[in-house]
Amino acid sequence: MAKSRPEFLIALGLAAGPVVALGFTRFAYALLLPAMREKLHWSYASAGGMNTANALGYIIGAATAAWWSRRFGARAVFLWSMVISALALLASASTGDLAGLAVLRFVGGLSTAITFVVGSALASRVHNGGHQSRSAALVGVYMTGVGIGVVLSGVVVPAALTAWGVSGWQAGWLLMGVLALVAVTPAVWASRHVPEATGAAAAQRGRAGLKLLAPTFAWYVLFGAGYVSYMTFVIALLHGQGMKTWGTATFFIVLGAASAVATLLVWGRLIGRLRGGTAPALVSVVVLVGVLPVLLWHGTVAAIVSAVVFGGSFMAGPTAVTVLARRMLPQHAWTSGIALLTVAFSVGQAVGPLISGLLSDSSGGIAKGLWLSVVLLAVSAAVALVQRERGAAEHRHQDAPTLVPVPVPVPVPVPADRSAAER
């Protein structure tokens, strides 16, 4: 059924998942944070704790995504988790209570992790041929949804804040919730045209492949902690440097546009050509370079350079991990493999903002907290280089049916002088 539809359009329809999961639920919080801090009188630790609640939900969602997928089917789980995320966004507009918002951030993290993990597995199946570069490019198309979501939130949230001032944070959540419900429509169409999973590989085969991915697990924890600390607090940093609402909006829109364009045109194809931990290490280095301009210089130029470099590279991390999982695991284990890797990612995302927030509350301010990103990304690049791409050849044909030779009876010659009875 999927072959009658352009693979690009199917992957693009699935990209509605990360639009909601990361573009709205995860990253738009950075735009709303300054207004929420001012209106609700939060410390930076409280603000970071909100993202920690989101990340804890993300950990549980990622850990259980494969189970939900097996229990109810990948397509249904992908779509219903998007709907739950949209409802959590809408509900976030209804309260200013710290505990209530933390619960909604937790629920949003839970549902969006399931969306992202299951959607990544679906995107990996859009092209089920043998062309690794083609599959990597289509996974890149799926990941562009993050950049698209960042651009949309970069328009919607500042518009709400401009119209209603610091009280506009509630309108921001409300508008993103409505857009999230609209995004379900293309996701429904695309999910119906993804080929069914093939093969019935044994679970132990997937576990063997996961052991080979141990360095990538460690890299993903460090990378998640490093990049999300920047994404959580960079708008607050720019706001503290004197940048106004539409200035930070421009920064966010440029970041999202750079993410969508680079993920679509550069990283998907580049990652398809790189082997082992080279791609994750390269991603960490480029993301690190993207963090530095706002820490070393003030002003619009530094902010835009940071947005272009960081935005053009941070979503290449999940792309690299998805491609590695596809290469080193049998197809039967893709969803569970991506899910467990996403758990590692979520652990980093849970710890990073909390530590960064605590550092930001100290005498060094937000910049001190963001230097944590630089350190973690540098260490993650070194760890990634340990990864070797093994197991791909071993698993390449594991989903094919095993042919067991059936013994063919060989006639035994009977001596001519034996009687019929003896025969």
GROMACS .gro file of C-alpha atoms in nm:
model
  423
    1MET     CA    1   0.000   0.000   0.000
    2ALA     CA    2   0.280   0.244   0.089
    3LYS     CA    3   0.452   0.191  -0.246
    4SER     CA    4   0.173   0.376  -0.425
    5ARG     CA    5   0.255   0.691  -0.226
    6PRO     CA    6   0.575   0.899  -0.237
    7GLU     CA    7   0.795   0.798   0.053
    8PHE     CA    8   0.889   1.160   0.113
    9LEU     CA    9   0.527   1.261   0.174
   10ILE     CA   10   0.471   0.970   0.413
   11ALA     CA   11   0.778   1.066   0.617
   12LEU     CA   12   0.669   1.431   0.612
   13GLY     CA   13   0.322   1.336   0.738
   14LEU     CA   14   0.479   1.140   1.022
   15ALA     CA   15   0.682   1.453   1.103
   16ALA     CA   16   0.364   1.596   1.256
   17GLY     CA   17   0.454   1.375   1.555
   18PRO     CA   18   0.777   1.558   1.645
   19VAL     CA   19   0.607   1.892   1.567
   20VAL     CA   20   0.383   1.825   1.867
   21ALA     CA   21   0.617   1.611   2.077
   22LEU     CA   22   0.927   1.830   2.072
   23GLY     CA   23   0.847   2.150   1.885
   24PHE     CA   24   0.547   2.236   2.105
   25THR     CA   25   0.550   2.026   2.422
   26ARG     CA   26   0.925   2.021   2.483
   27PHE     CA   27   1.096   2.328   2.341
   28ALA     CA   28   0.827   2.600   2.335
   29TYR     CA   29   0.851   2.606   2.714
   30ALA     CA   30   1.175   2.804   2.673
   31LEU     CA   31   0.979   3.085   2.504
   32LEU     CA   32   0.716   3.087   2.777
   33LEU     CA   33   0.962   3.057   3.065
   34PRO     CA   34   1.051   3.429   3.115
   35ALA     CA   35   0.684   3.529   3.131
   36MET     CA   36   0.592   3.234   3.354
   37ARG     CA   37   0.881   3.310   3.591
   38GLU     CA   38   0.775   3.672   3.620
   39LYS     CA   39   0.403   3.606   3.656
   40LEU     CA   40   0.429   3.299   3.882
   41HIS     CA   41   0.739   3.410   4.079
   42TRP     CA   42   0.956   3.105   4.008
   43SER     CA   43   1.326   3.054   4.076
   44TYR     CA   44   1.545   2.909   3.801
   45ALA     CA   45   1.557   2.583   3.999
   46SER     CA   46   1.175   2.569   3.991
   47ALA     CA   47   1.181   2.645   3.619
   48GLY     CA   48   1.436   2.370   3.559
   49GLY     CA   49   1.233   2.137   3.778
   50MET     CA   50   0.939   2.177   3.541
   51ASN     CA   51   1.151   2.042   3.259
   52THR     CA   52   1.273   1.767   3.490
   53ALA     CA   53   0.910   1.664   3.547
   54ASN     CA   54   0.864   1.660   3.171
   55ALA     CA   55   1.179   1.453   3.128
   56LEU     CA   56   1.075   1.202   3.397
   57GLY     CA   57   0.752   1.147   3.206
   58TYR     CA   58   0.962   1.115   2.894
   59ILE     CA   59   1.173   0.842   3.054
   60ILE     CA   60   0.866   0.637   3.146
   61GLY     CA   61   0.708   0.695   2.807
   62ALA     CA   62   1.022   0.591   2.624
   63ALA     CA   63   1.067   0.284   2.845
   64THR     CA   64   0.712   0.166   2.780
   65ALA     CA   65   0.672   0.274   2.416
   66ALA     CA   66   0.760  -0.067   2.273
   67TRP     CA   67   0.508  -0.237   2.505
   68TRP     CA   68   0.231   0.003   2.406
   69SER     CA   69   0.320  -0.051   2.042
   70ARG     CA   70   0.301  -0.430   2.073
   71ARG     CA   71  -0.017  -0.417   2.280
   72PHE     CA   72  -0.224  -0.177   2.071
   73GLY     CA   73  -0.037  -0.145   1.741
   74ALA     CA   74   0.217   0.117   1.636
   75ARG     CA   75  -0.021   0.330   1.431
   76ALA     CA   76  -0.288   0.360   1.701
   77VAL     CA   77  -0.035   0.436   1.973
   78PHE     CA   78   0.138   0.698   1.759
   79LEU     CA   79  -0.188   0.883   1.693
   80TRP     CA   80  -0.348   0.857   2.038
   81SER     CA   81  -0.031   0.973   2.212
   82MET     CA   82  -0.039   1.282   1.988
   83VAL     CA   83  -0.397   1.350   2.097
   84ILE     CA   84  -0.303   1.317   2.466
   85SER     CA   85  -0.013   1.558   2.413
   86ALA     CA   86  -0.249   1.810   2.255
   87LEU     CA   87  -0.488   1.783   2.549
   88ALA     CA   88  -0.201   1.834   2.795
   89LEU     CA   89  -0.102   2.151   2.607
   90LEU     CA   90  -0.459   2.280   2.626
   91ALA     CA   91  -0.484   2.199   2.997
   92SER     CA   92  -0.157   2.385   3.068
   93ALA     CA   93  -0.343   2.707   2.991
   94SER     CA   94  -0.591   2.644   3.271
   95THR     CA   95  -0.373   2.673   3.584
   96GLY     CA   96  -0.084   2.866   3.735
   97ASP     CA   97  -0.032   2.616   4.015
   98LEU     CA   98   0.326   2.484   4.020
   99ALA     CA   99   0.225   2.129   4.115
  100GLY     CA  100  -0.055   2.121   3.860
  101LEU     CA  101   0.170   2.243   3.580
  102ALA     CA  102   0.438   1.993   3.684
  103VAL     CA  103   0.183   1.710   3.653
  104LEU     CA  104   0.082   1.832   3.308
  105ARG     CA  105   0.447   1.859   3.205
  106PHE     CA  106   0.493   1.501   3.327
  107VAL     CA  107   0.192   1.377   3.128
  108GLY     CA  108   0.312   1.568   2.824
  109GLY     CA  109   0.656   1.411   2.856
  110LEU     CA  110   0.504   1.064   2.886
  111SER     CA  111   0.284   1.096   2.579
  112THR     CA  112   0.535   1.277   2.361
  113ALA     CA  113   0.806   1.019   2.427
  114ILE     CA  114   0.571   0.749   2.303
  115THR     CA  115   0.488   0.960   1.999
  116PHE     CA  116   0.852   1.024   1.919
  117VAL     CA  117   0.979   0.669   1.975
  118VAL     CA  118   0.698   0.494   1.787
  119GLY     CA  119   0.708   0.758   1.515
  120SER     CA  120   1.084   0.706   1.475
  121ALA     CA  121   1.027   0.334   1.427
  122LEU     CA  122   0.751   0.403   1.173
  123ALA     CA  123   0.980   0.645   0.988
  124SER     CA  124   1.250   0.376   0.978
  125ARG     CA  125   1.003   0.149   0.796
  126VAL     CA  126   0.890   0.399   0.531
  127HIS     CA  127   1.169   0.270   0.306
  128ASN     CA  128   1.206  -0.103   0.361
  129GLY     CA  129   1.456  -0.162   0.082
  130GLY     CA  130   1.828  -0.210   0.121
  131HIS     CA  131   1.941   0.150   0.058
  132GLN     CA  132   2.073   0.274   0.394
  133SER     CA  133   2.127   0.630   0.269
  134ARG     CA  134   1.766   0.647   0.145
  135SER     CA  135   1.634   0.529   0.482
  136ALA     CA  136   1.857   0.776   0.669
  137ALA     CA  137   1.731   1.062   0.449
  138LEU     CA  138   1.369   0.972   0.524
  139VAL     CA  139   1.440   0.956   0.897
  140GLY     CA  140   1.585   1.304   0.850
  141VAL     CA  141   1.257   1.415   0.692
  142TYR     CA  142   1.072   1.285   0.998
  143MET     CA  143   1.305   1.478   1.229
  144THR     CA  144   1.235   1.804   1.043
  145GLY     CA  145   0.908   1.809   1.233
  146VAL     CA  146   1.099   1.938   1.536
  147GLY     CA  147   1.224   2.241   1.345
  148ILE     CA  148   0.881   2.305   1.197
  149GLY     CA  149   0.729   2.294   1.546
  150VAL     CA  150   0.994   2.532   1.679
  151VAL     CA  151   0.921   2.781   1.398
  152LEU     CA  152   0.546   2.763   1.460
  153SER     CA  153   0.584   2.811   1.833
  154GLY     CA  154   0.830   3.094   1.762
  155VAL     CA  155   0.547   3.276   1.587
  156VAL     CA  156   0.251   3.180   1.806
  157VAL     CA  157   0.398   3.230   2.154
  158PRO     CA  158   0.547   3.580   2.096
  159ALA     CA  159   0.220   3.686   1.932
  160ALA     CA  160   0.034   3.580   2.246
  161LEU     CA  161   0.287   3.754   2.473
  162THR     CA  162   0.268   4.071   2.263
  163ALA     CA  163  -0.112   4.076   2.282
  164TRP     CA  164  -0.148   3.995   2.653
  165GLY     CA  165   0.191   4.069   2.809
  166VAL     CA  166   0.325   3.829   3.070
  167SER     CA  167  -0.027   3.691   3.110
  168GLY     CA  168  -0.009   3.570   2.750
  169TRP     CA  169   0.171   3.252   2.854
  170GLN     CA  170  -0.168   3.086   2.900
  171ALA     CA  171  -0.280   3.189   2.550
  172GLY     CA  172   0.049   3.048   2.419
  173TRP     CA  173  -0.024   2.702   2.560
  174LEU     CA  174  -0.381   2.721   2.434
  175LEU     CA  175  -0.285   2.810   2.076
  176MET     CA  176  -0.024   2.534   2.061
  177GLY     CA  177  -0.281   2.285   2.188
  178VAL     CA  178  -0.515   2.378   1.903
  179LEU     CA  179  -0.235   2.346   1.646
  180ALA     CA  180  -0.141   2.008   1.795
  181LEU     CA  181  -0.493   1.878   1.736
  182VAL     CA  182  -0.475   1.999   1.375
  183ALA     CA  183  -0.141   1.817   1.332
  184VAL     CA  184  -0.309   1.483   1.401
  185THR     CA  185  -0.473   1.488   1.055
  186PRO     CA  186  -0.157   1.449   0.839
  187ALA     CA  187  -0.025   1.196   1.092
  188VAL     CA  188  -0.336   0.981   1.043
  189TRP     CA  189  -0.288   0.977   0.664
  190ALA     CA  190   0.085   0.902   0.681
  191SER     CA  191   0.061   0.626   0.942
  192ARG     CA  192  -0.186   0.437   0.722
  193HIS     CA  193   0.074   0.416   0.443
  194VAL     CA  194   0.370   0.285   0.643
  195PRO     CA  195   0.460  -0.075   0.550
  196GLU     CA  196   0.395  -0.340   0.812
  197ALA     CA  197   0.692  -0.463   1.014
  198THR     CA  198   0.841  -0.784   0.880
  199GLY     CA  199   1.018  -1.072   1.042
  200ALA     CA  200   0.992  -1.240   1.378
  201ALA     CA  201   1.348  -1.223   1.503
  202ALA     CA  202   1.414  -1.359   1.849
  203ALA     CA  203   1.427  -1.108   2.132
  204GLN     CA  204   1.776  -1.217   2.229
  205ARG     CA  205   1.905  -1.101   1.891
  206GLY     CA  206   1.792  -0.749   1.971
  207ARG     CA  207   1.955  -0.766   2.314
  208ALA     CA  208   2.284  -0.872   2.158
  209GLY     CA  209   2.273  -0.570   1.929
  210LEU     CA  210   2.191  -0.339   2.219
  211LYS     CA  211   2.505  -0.448   2.403
  212LEU     CA  212   2.708  -0.341   2.102
  213LEU     CA  213   2.543   0.003   2.125
  214ALA     CA  214   2.665   0.064   2.483
  215PRO     CA  215   2.889   0.363   2.390
  216THR     CA  216   2.595   0.522   2.210
  217PHE     CA  217   2.380   0.483   2.522
  218ALA     CA  218   2.644   0.671   2.726
  219TRP     CA  219   2.678   0.936   2.455
  220TYR     CA  220   2.303   0.991   2.442
  221VAL     CA  221   2.280   1.055   2.818
  222LEU     CA  222   2.552   1.319   2.801
  223PHE     CA  223   2.423   1.471   2.479
  224GLY     CA  224   2.068   1.492   2.613
  225ALA     CA  225   2.185   1.670   2.930
  226GLY     CA  226   2.404   1.909   2.733
  227TYR     CA  227   2.175   2.022   2.455
  228VAL     CA  228   1.854   2.049   2.663
  229SER     CA  229   2.016   2.275   2.923
  230TYR     CA  230   2.077   2.525   2.643
  231MET     CA  231   1.728   2.483   2.499
  232THR     CA  232   1.568   2.537   2.840
  233PHE     CA  233   1.750   2.852   2.944
  234VAL     CA  234   1.886   3.025   2.634
  235ILE     CA  235   1.576   3.244   2.590
  236ALA     CA  236   1.601   3.350   2.955
  237LEU     CA  237   1.969   3.430   2.896
  238LEU     CA  238   1.891   3.646   2.592
  239HIS     CA  239   1.605   3.810   2.779
  240GLY     CA  240   1.845   3.891   3.063
  241GLN     CA  241   2.090   4.040   2.810
  242GLY     CA  242   1.821   4.287   2.707
  243MET     CA  243   1.667   4.118   2.404
  244LYS     CA  244   1.296   4.193   2.368
  245THR     CA  245   1.008   3.953   2.293
  246TRP     CA  246   1.027   3.965   1.914
  247GLY     CA  247   1.406   3.954   1.925
  248THR     CA  248   1.396   3.624   2.111
  249ALA     CA  249   1.117   3.515   1.877
  250THR     CA  250   1.342   3.581   1.578
  251PHE     CA  251   1.615   3.379   1.745
  252PHE     CA  252   1.374   3.090   1.801
  253ILE     CA  253   1.235   3.102   1.447
  254VAL     CA  254   1.585   3.104   1.296
  255LEU     CA  255   1.681   2.811   1.521
  256GLY     CA  256   1.379   2.610   1.410
  257ALA     CA  257   1.422   2.693   1.041
  258ALA     CA  258   1.791   2.599   1.056
  259SER     CA  259   1.694   2.270   1.222
  260ALA     CA  260   1.436   2.183   0.957
  261VAL     CA  261   1.656   2.276   0.660
  262ALA     CA  262   1.978   2.117   0.787
  263THR     CA  263   1.809   1.798   0.906
  264LEU     CA  264   1.632   1.761   0.572
  265LEU     CA  265   1.910   1.858   0.332
  266VAL     CA  266   2.234   1.784   0.517
  267TRP     CA  267   2.227   1.555   0.818
  268GLY     CA  268   2.001   1.278   0.687
  269ARG     CA  269   2.229   1.215   0.390
  270LEU     CA  270   2.556   1.279   0.578
  271ILE     CA  271   2.471   1.042   0.863
  272GLY     CA  272   2.382   0.775   0.607
  273ARG     CA  273   2.745   0.782   0.488
  274LEU     CA  274   2.922   0.792   0.825
  275ARG     CA  275   2.995   0.479   1.027
  276GLY     CA  276   3.009   0.390   1.394
  277GLY     CA  277   3.026   0.676   1.642
  278THR     CA  278   3.159   0.930   1.392
  279ALA     CA  279   2.818   1.086   1.328
  280PRO     CA  280   2.722   1.127   1.699
  281ALA     CA  281   3.067   1.272   1.777
  282LEU     CA  282   3.038   1.520   1.490
  283VAL     CA  283   2.691   1.622   1.605
  284SER     CA  284   2.816   1.689   1.961
  285VAL     CA  285   3.102   1.906   1.836
  286VAL     CA  286   2.882   2.117   1.608
  287VAL     CA  287   2.616   2.160   1.880
  288LEU     CA  288   2.890   2.265   2.124
  289VAL     CA  289   3.013   2.528   1.878
  290GLY     CA  290   2.654   2.650   1.852
  291VAL     CA  291   2.631   2.711   2.228
  292LEU     CA  292   2.945   2.926   2.249
  293PRO     CA  293   2.842   3.251   2.072
  294VAL     CA  294   2.577   3.352   2.330
  295LEU     CA  295   2.820   3.273   2.613
  296LEU     CA  296   3.117   3.461   2.468
  297TRP     CA  297   2.940   3.764   2.318
  298HIS     CA  298   2.622   3.965   2.364
  299GLY     CA  299   2.397   4.103   2.094
  300THR     CA  300   2.179   4.004   1.803
  301VAL     CA  301   2.461   3.881   1.578
  302ALA     CA  302   2.589   3.635   1.840
  303ALA     CA  303   2.233   3.513   1.903
  304ILE     CA  304   2.162   3.454   1.532
  305VAL     CA  305   2.494   3.274   1.477
  306SER     CA  306   2.415   3.052   1.776
  307ALA     CA  307   2.065   2.986   1.643
  308VAL     CA  308   2.194   2.884   1.301
  309VAL     CA  309   2.473   2.656   1.422
  310PHE     CA  310   2.293   2.501   1.719
  311GLY     CA  311   1.958   2.483   1.540
  312GLY     CA  312   2.117   2.328   1.236
  313SER     CA  313   2.266   2.041   1.434
  314PHE     CA  314   2.085   1.952   1.758
  315MET     CA  315   1.820   1.726   1.599
  316ALA     CA  316   2.089   1.539   1.410
  317GLY     CA  317   2.147   1.352   1.739
  318PRO     CA  318   1.819   1.158   1.731
  319THR     CA  319   1.866   1.108   1.357
  320ALA     CA  320   2.209   0.950   1.412
  321VAL     CA  321   2.076   0.724   1.687
  322THR     CA  322   1.778   0.607   1.481
  323VAL     CA  323   2.003   0.526   1.184
  324LEU     CA  324   2.250   0.336   1.406
  325ALA     CA  325   1.967   0.135   1.562
  326ARG     CA  326   1.836   0.048   1.216
  327ARG     CA  327   2.178  -0.072   1.103
  328MET     CA  328   2.278  -0.270   1.410
  329LEU     CA  329   1.947  -0.426   1.515
  330PRO     CA  330   1.709  -0.663   1.337
  331GLN     CA  331   1.389  -0.493   1.224
  332HIS     CA  332   1.190  -0.671   1.494
  333ALA     CA  333   1.397  -0.486   1.757
  334TRP     CA  334   1.391  -0.136   1.609
  335THR     CA  335   1.109   0.000   1.826
  336SER     CA  336   1.246  -0.145   2.151
  337GLY     CA  337   1.602  -0.041   2.060
  338ILE     CA  338   1.504   0.316   1.978
  339ALA     CA  339   1.290   0.322   2.294
  340LEU     CA  340   1.577   0.217   2.522
  341LEU     CA  341   1.812   0.465   2.358
  342THR     CA  342   1.550   0.733   2.410
  343VAL     CA  343   1.535   0.638   2.779
  344ALA     CA  344   1.907   0.716   2.799
  345PHE     CA  345   1.841   1.044   2.620
  346SER     CA  346   1.560   1.123   2.865
  347VAL     CA  347   1.778   1.057   3.168
  348GLY     CA  348   2.016   1.324   3.043
  349GLN     CA  349   1.725   1.558   2.972
  350ALA     CA  350   1.592   1.507   3.325
  351VAL     CA  351   1.920   1.575   3.501
  352GLY     CA  352   2.060   1.851   3.278
  353PRO     CA  353   1.803   2.130   3.332
  354LEU     CA  354   1.786   2.070   3.708
  355ILE     CA  355   2.164   2.100   3.755
  356SER     CA  356   2.182   2.388   3.510
  357GLY     CA  357   1.898   2.563   3.695
  358LEU     CA  358   2.074   2.524   4.030
  359LEU     CA  359   2.394   2.667   3.879
  360SER     CA  360   2.194   2.953   3.725
  361ASP     CA  361   2.054   3.045   4.067
  362SER     CA  362   2.410   3.086   4.200
  363SER     CA  363   2.634   3.392   4.166
  364GLY     CA  364   2.735   3.312   3.808
  365GLY     CA  365   2.380   3.349   3.672
  366ILE     CA  366   2.236   3.172   3.367
  367ALA     CA  367   2.563   3.179   3.178
  368LYS     CA  368   2.725   2.964   3.448
  369GLY     CA  369   2.447   2.708   3.406
  370LEU     CA  370   2.489   2.705   3.029
  371TRP     CA  371   2.863   2.636   3.050
  372LEU     CA  372   2.749   2.297   3.178
  373SER     CA  373   2.622   2.232   2.825
  374VAL     CA  374   2.968   2.298   2.680
  375VAL     CA  375   3.137   2.055   2.919
  376LEU     CA  376   2.882   1.778   2.872
  377LEU     CA  377   2.884   1.807   2.493
  378ALA     CA  378   3.266   1.792   2.484
  379VAL     CA  379   3.269   1.475   2.695
  380SER     CA  380   2.990   1.322   2.486
  381ALA     CA  381   3.191   1.371   2.165
  382ALA     CA  382   3.483   1.176   2.311
  383VAL     CA  383   3.254   0.896   2.433
  384ALA     CA  384   3.084   0.864   2.093
  385LEU     CA  385   3.411   0.786   1.917
  386VAL     CA  386   3.433   0.459   2.112
  387GLN     CA  387   3.131   0.325   1.920
  388ARG     CA  388   3.212   0.072   1.648
  389GLU     CA  389   2.958  -0.041   1.394
  390ARG     CA  390   2.940  -0.413   1.451
  391GLY     CA  391   2.656  -0.650   1.410
  392ALA     CA  392   2.507  -0.493   1.098
  393ALA     CA  393   2.609  -0.777   0.870
  394GLU     CA  394   2.505  -1.032   1.130
  395HIS     CA  395   2.154  -0.892   1.156
  396ARG     CA  396   2.101  -0.801   0.793
  397HIS     CA  397   1.940  -1.128   0.703
  398GLN     CA  398   1.806  -1.237   1.042
  399ASP     CA  399   1.451  -1.144   0.957
  400ALA     CA  400   1.454  -1.377   0.656
  401PRO     CA  401   1.294  -1.715   0.719
  402THR     CA  402   1.539  -1.984   0.821
  403LEU     CA  403   1.546  -2.277   0.581
  404VAL     CA  404   1.592  -2.605   0.767
  405PRO     CA  405   1.715  -2.889   0.544
  406VAL     CA  406   1.476  -3.184   0.540
  407PRO     CA  407   1.648  -3.523   0.517
  408VAL     CA  408   1.557  -3.711   0.200
  409PRO     CA  409   1.530  -4.089   0.243
  410VAL     CA  410   1.787  -4.273   0.037
  411PRO     CA  411   1.677  -4.614  -0.099
  412VAL     CA  412   1.884  -4.900   0.034
  413PRO     CA  413   1.965  -5.168  -0.227
  414VAL     CA  414   1.835  -5.514  -0.140
  415PRO     CA  415   2.054  -5.815  -0.231
  416ALA     CA  416   1.906  -6.018  -0.516
  417ASP     CA  417   1.930  -6.355  -0.334
  418ARG     CA  418   1.706  -6.246  -0.043
  419SER     CA  419   1.355  -6.376  -0.037
  420ALA     CA  420   1.047  -6.162  -0.056
  421ALA     CA  421   0.967  -6.250   0.304
  422GLU     CA  422   1.306  -6.137   0.418
  423ARG     CA  423   1.249  -5.816   0.239
   0.00000   0.00000   0.00000
